[in-house]
mmCIF file of C-alpha atoms in Angstrom:
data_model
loop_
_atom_site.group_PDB
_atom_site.id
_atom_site.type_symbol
_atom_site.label_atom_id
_atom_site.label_comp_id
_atom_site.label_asym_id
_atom_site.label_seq_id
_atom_site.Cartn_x
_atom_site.Cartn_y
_atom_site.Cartn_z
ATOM 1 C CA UNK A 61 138.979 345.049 123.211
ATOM 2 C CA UNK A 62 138.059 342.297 120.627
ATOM 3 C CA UNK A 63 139.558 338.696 119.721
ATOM 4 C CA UNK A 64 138.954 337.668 116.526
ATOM 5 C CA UNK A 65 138.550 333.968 117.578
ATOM 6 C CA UNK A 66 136.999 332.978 113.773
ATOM 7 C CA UNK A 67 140.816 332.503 112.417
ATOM 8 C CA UNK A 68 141.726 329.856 110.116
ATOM 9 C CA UNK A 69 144.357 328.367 110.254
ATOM 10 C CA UNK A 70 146.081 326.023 107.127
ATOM 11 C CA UNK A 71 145.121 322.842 107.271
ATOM 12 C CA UNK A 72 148.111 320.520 107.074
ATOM 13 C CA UNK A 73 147.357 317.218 105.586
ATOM 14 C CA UNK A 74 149.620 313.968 104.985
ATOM 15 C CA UNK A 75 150.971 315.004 101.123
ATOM 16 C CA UNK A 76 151.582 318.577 102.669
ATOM 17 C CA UNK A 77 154.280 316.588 105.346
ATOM 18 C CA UNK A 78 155.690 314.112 103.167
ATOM 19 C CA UNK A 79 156.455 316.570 100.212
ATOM 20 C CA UNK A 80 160.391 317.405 101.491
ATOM 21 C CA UNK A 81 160.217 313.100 101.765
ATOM 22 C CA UNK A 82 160.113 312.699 97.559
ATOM 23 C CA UNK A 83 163.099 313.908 96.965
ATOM 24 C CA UNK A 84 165.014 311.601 99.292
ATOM 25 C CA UNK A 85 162.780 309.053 97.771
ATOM 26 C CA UNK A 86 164.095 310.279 94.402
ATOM 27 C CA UNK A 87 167.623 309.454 95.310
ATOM 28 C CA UNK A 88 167.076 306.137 96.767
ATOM 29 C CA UNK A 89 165.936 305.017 93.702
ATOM 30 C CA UNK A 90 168.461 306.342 91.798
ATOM 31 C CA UNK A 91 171.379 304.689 93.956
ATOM 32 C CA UNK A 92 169.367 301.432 94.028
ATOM 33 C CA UNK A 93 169.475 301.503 89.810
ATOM 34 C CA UNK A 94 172.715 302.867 90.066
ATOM 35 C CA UNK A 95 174.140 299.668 92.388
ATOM 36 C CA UNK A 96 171.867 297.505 89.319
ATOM 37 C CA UNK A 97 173.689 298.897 86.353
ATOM 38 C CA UNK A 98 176.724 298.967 88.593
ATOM 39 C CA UNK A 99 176.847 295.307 89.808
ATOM 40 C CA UNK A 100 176.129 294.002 86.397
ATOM 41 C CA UNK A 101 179.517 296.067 85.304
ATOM 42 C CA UNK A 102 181.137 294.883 87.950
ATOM 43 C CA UNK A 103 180.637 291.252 86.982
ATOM 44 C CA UNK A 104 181.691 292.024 84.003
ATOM 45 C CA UNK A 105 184.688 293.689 85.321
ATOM 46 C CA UNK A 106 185.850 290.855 87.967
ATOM 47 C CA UNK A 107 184.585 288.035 84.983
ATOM 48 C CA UNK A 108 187.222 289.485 82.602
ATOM 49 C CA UNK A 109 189.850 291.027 84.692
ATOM 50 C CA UNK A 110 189.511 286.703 86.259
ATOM 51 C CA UNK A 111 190.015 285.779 83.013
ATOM 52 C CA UNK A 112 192.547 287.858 81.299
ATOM 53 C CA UNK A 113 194.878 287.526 85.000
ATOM 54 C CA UNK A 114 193.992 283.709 86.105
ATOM 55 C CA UNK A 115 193.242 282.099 83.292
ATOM 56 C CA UNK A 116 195.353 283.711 80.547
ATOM 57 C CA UNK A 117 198.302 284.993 82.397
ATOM 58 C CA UNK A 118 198.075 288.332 81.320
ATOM 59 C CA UNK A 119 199.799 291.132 82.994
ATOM 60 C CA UNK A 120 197.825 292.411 85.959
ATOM 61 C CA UNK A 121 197.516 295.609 85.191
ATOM 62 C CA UNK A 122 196.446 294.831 81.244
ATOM 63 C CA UNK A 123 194.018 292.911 82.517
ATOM 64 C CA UNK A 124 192.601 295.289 85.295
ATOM 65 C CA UNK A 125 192.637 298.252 82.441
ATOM 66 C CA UNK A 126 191.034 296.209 79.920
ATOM 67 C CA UNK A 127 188.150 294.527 82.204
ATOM 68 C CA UNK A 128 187.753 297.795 83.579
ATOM 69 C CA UNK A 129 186.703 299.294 79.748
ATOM 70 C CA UNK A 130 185.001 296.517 78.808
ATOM 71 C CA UNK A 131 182.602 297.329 82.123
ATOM 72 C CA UNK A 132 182.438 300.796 81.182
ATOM 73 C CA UNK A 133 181.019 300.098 78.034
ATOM 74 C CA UNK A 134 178.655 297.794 78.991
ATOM 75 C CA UNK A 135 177.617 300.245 81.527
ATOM 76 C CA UNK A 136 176.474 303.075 79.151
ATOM 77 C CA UNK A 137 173.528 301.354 77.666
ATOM 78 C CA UNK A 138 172.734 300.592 81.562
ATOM 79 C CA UNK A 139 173.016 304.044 82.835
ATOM 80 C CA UNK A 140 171.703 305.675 79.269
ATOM 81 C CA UNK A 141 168.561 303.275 79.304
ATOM 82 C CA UNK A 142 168.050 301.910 82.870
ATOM 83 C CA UNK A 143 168.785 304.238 85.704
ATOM 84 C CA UNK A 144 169.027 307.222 83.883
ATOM 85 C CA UNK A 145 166.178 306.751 81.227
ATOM 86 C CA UNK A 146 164.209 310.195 82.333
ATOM 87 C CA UNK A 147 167.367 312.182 82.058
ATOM 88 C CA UNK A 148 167.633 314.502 79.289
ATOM 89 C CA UNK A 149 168.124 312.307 75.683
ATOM 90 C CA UNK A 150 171.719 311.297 74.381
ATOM 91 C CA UNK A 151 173.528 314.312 73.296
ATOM 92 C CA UNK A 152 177.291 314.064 71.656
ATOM 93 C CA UNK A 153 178.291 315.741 74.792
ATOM 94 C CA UNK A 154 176.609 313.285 76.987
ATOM 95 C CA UNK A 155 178.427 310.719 75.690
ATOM 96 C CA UNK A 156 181.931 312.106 75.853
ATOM 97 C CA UNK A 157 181.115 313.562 79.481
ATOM 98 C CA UNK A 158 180.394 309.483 80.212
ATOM 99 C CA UNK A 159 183.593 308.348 78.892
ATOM 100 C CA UNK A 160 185.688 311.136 79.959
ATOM 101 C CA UNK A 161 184.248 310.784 83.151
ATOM 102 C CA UNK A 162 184.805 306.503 83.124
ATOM 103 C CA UNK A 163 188.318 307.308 81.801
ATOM 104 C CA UNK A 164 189.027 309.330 84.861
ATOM 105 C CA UNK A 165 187.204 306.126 86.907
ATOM 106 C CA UNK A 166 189.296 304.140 84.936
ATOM 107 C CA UNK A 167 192.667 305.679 86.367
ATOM 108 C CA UNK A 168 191.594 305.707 89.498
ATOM 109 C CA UNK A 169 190.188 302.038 90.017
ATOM 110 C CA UNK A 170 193.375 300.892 88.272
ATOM 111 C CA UNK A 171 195.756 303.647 90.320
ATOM 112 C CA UNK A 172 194.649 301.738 93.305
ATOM 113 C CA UNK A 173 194.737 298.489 92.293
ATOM 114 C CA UNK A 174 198.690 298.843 91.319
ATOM 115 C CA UNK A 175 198.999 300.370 95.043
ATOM 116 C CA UNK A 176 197.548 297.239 96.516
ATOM 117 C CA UNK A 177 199.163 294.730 93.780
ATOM 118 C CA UNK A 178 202.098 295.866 93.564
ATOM 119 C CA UNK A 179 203.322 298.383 95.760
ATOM 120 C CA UNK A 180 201.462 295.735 98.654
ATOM 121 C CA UNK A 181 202.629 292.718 97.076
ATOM 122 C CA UNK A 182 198.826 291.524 97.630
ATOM 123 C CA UNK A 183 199.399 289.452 94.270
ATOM 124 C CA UNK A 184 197.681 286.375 94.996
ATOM 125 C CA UNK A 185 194.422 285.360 93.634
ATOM 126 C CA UNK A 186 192.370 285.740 96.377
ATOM 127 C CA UNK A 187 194.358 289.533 97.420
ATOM 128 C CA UNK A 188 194.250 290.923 93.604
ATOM 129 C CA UNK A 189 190.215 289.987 93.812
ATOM 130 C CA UNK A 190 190.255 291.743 97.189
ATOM 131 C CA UNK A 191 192.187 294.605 95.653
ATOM 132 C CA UNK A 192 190.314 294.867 92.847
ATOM 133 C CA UNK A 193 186.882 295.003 94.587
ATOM 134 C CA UNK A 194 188.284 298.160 96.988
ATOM 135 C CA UNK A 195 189.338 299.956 93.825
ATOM 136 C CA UNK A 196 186.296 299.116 92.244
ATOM 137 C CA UNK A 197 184.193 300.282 95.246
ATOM 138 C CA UNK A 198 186.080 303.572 95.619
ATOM 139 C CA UNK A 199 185.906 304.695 91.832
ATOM 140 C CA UNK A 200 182.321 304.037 91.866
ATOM 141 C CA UNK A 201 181.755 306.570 94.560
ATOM 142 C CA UNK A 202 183.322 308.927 92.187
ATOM 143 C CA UNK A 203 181.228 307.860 89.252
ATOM 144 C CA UNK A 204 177.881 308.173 90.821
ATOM 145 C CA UNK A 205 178.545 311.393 91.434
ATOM 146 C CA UNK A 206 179.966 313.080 88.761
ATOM 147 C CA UNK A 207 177.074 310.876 86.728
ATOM 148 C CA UNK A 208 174.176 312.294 87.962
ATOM 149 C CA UNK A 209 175.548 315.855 88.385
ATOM 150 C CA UNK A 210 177.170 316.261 84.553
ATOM 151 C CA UNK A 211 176.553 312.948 82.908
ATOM 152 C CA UNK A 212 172.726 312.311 83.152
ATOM 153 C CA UNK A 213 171.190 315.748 84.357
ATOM 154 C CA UNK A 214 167.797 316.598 84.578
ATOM 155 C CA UNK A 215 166.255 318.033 81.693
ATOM 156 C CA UNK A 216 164.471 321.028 82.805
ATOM 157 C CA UNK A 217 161.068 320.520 80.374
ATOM 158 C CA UNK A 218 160.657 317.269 82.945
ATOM 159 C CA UNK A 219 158.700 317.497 85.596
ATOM 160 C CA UNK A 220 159.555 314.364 87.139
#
């Protein structure tokens, strides 16, 4: 009986291990320019929905609709050139999937705002902010998502 005892074995190094790491990596930086682009349309969103409801006396739900577009098209140029810059390049289809896709965020953030402003009665200043932050947080969920799955994908010449 023999044992081959001159076996080799793989040498695992340090970039072997944190390989599966990268992609989580990936994604953390995505949400992190995601929440960059997003915050700047969201204080574009609160600065004109504050405006057109507080200061103007608009209807509430004009002025949630309208601040709410205004943001979404402030936010293309964001997503398209900021946090989504090494996705494939602008297409016609990439552009109505982003605005068919914020119309749908649209109805949503201002769906929940009329349940909390009206159907609540949480009409005050300080509530309809409140309101409108919840909605605001809640269609964004649904925006990153359908974003970087339809919106922005990967173009598959990349690499990285």
């Amino acid at each position: 009986m023999t044992a081959n005892v001159s076996e080799t074995r793989p040498v695992v190094t340090a970039a072997a291990t944190a390989a599966p790491a990268r992609p989580v990596g990936r994604v953390v930086l995505e949400v992190v320019k995601f929440g960059v682009v997003g915050g700047s349309g969201v204080l574009v969103n609160f600065l004109v929905f504050n405006v057109l409801l507080h200061g103007l006396a608009w209807s509430a739900m004009v002025a949630t609709v309208l601040a709410s577009c205004i943001a979404m098209a402030t936010n293309y140029l964001g997503f398209r050139y900021f946090a989504y810059r090494d996705r494939a390049s602008r297409t016609r289809r990439q552009i109505v999937l982003f605005f068919v896709f914020s119309g749908l965020g649209v109805v949503m953030e201002s769906g929940l705002f009329y349940v909390g402003y009206r159907v609540l009665g949480m009409n005050s200043p300080l509530e309809s902010n409140a309101v409108k932050a919840l909605s605001i947080v809640l269609a964004s969920a649904f925006r990153f998502l359908v974003y970087r799955t339809w919106v922005f994908q990967r173009d598959a010449h990349r690499t990285t």
